[in-house]
Coordinates of N, CA and C in Angstrom, one line a residue:
X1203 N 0.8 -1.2 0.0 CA 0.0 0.0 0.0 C 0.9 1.3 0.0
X1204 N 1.7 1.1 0.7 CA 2.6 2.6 0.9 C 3.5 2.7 -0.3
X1205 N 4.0 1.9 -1.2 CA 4.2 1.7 -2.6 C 3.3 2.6 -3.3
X1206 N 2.1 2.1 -3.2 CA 0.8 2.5 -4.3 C 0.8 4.1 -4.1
X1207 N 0.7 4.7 -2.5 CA 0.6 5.7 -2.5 C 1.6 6.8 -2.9
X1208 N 2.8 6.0 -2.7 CA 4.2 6.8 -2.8 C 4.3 7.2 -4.6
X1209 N 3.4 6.3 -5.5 CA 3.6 6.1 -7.3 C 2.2 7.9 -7.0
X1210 N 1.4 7.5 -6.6 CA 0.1 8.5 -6.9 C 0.6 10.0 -6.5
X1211 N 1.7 10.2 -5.5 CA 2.1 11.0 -5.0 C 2.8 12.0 -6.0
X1212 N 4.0 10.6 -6.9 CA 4.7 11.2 -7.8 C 3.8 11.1 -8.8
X1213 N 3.2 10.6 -9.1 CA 2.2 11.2 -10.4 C 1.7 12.7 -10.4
X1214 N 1.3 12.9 -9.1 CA 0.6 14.2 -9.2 C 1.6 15.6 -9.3
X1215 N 2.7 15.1 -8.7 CA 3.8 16.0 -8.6 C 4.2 16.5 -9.8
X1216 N 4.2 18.4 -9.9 CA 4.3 18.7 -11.1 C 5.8 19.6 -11.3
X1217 N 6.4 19.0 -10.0 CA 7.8 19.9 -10.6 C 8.5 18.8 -11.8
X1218 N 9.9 19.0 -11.9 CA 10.3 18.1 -12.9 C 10.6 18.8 -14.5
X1219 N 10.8 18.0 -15.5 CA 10.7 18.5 -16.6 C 9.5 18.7 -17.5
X1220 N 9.1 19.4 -18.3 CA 7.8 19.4 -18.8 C 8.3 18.9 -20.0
X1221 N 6.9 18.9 -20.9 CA 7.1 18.6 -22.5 C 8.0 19.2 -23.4
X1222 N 7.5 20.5 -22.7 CA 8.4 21.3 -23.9 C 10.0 21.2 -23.6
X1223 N 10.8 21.0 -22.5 CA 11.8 20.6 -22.4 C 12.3 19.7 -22.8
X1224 N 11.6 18.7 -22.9 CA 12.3 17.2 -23.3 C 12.3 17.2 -24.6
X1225 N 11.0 18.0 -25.4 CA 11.1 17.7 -26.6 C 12.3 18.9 -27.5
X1226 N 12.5 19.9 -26.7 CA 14.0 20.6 -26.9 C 15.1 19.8 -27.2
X1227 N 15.2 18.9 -25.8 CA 16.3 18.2 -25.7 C 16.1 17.4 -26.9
X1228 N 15.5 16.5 -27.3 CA 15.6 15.3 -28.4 C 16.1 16.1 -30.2
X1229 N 15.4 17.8 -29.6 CA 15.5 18.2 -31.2 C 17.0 18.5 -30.9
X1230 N 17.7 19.0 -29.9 CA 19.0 19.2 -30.1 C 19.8 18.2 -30.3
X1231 N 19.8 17.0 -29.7 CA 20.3 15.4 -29.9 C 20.4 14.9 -31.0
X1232 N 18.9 15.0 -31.9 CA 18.9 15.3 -33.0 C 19.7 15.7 -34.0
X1233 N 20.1 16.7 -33.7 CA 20.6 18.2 -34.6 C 22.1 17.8 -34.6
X1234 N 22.7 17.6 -33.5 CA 23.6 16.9 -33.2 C 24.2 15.4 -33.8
X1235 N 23.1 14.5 -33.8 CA 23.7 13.6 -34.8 C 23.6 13.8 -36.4
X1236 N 23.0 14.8 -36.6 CA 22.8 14.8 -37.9 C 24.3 15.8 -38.8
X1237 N 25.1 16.7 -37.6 CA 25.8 17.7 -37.8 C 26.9 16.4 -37.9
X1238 N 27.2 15.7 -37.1 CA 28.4 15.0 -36.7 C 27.9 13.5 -37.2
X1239 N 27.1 13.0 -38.2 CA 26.8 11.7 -38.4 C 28.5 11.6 -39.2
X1240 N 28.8 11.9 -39.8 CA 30.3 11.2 -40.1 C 31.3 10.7 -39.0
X1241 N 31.6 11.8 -38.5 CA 32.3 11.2 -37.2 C 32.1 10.5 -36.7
X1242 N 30.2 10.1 -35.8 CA 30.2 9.6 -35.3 C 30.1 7.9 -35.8
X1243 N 30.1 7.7 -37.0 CA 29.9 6.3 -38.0 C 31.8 6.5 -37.7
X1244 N 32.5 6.9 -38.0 CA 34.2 6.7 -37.9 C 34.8 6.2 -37.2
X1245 N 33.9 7.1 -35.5 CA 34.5 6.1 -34.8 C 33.8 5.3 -34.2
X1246 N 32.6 4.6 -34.3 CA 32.1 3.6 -34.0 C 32.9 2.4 -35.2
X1247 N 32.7 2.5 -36.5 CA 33.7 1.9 -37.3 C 34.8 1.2 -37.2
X1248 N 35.5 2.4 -36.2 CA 36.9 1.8 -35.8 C 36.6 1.6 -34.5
X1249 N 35.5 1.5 -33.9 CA 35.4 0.6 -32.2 C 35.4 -1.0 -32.9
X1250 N 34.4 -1.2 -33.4 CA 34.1 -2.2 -34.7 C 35.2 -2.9 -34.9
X1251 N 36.1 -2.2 -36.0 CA 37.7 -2.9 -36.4 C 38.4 -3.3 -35.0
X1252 N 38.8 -2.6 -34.2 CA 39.6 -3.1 -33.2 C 39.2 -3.9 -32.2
X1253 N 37.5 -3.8 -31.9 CA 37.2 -5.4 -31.5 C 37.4 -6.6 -32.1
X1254 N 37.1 -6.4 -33.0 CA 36.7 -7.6 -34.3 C 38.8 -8.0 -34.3
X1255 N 39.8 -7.2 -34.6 CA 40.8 -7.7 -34.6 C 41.9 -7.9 -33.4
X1256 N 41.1 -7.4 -32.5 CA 41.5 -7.9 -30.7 C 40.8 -9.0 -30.1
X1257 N 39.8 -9.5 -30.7 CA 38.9 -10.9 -30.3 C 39.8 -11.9 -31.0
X1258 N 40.3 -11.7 -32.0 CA 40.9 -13.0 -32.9 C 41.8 -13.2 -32.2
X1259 N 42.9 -12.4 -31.9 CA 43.9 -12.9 -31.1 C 43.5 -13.8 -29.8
X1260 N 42.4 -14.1 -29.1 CA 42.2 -14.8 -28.2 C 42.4 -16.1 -28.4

């Protein structure tokens, strides 16, 4: 019970982030991979290669 009440308590609670914040954040996150999508394919790429040729040696 004091579970149940503790969820209803934070439900009603309106401090926090609102909508319009979050959906800021995601458009900037966004904007972000879209500026830097090369880079960030380069070096995920090369995380890729050096697993892939550090596992073989095992």
């Amino acid at each position: 019970m004091k579970c149940l009440k503790g969820m209803k308590e934070f439900m009603k609670e309106e401090d926090g982030m609102g909508t319009v914040e979050i959906i800021l954040i995601i458009v900037v996150l966004v904007g972000l991979v879209i500026i830097f999508k090369n880079q960030i394919t380069q070096v995920v790429n090369n995380l890729f290669q050096k697993i892939t040729s550090q596992t073989g040696g095992i």
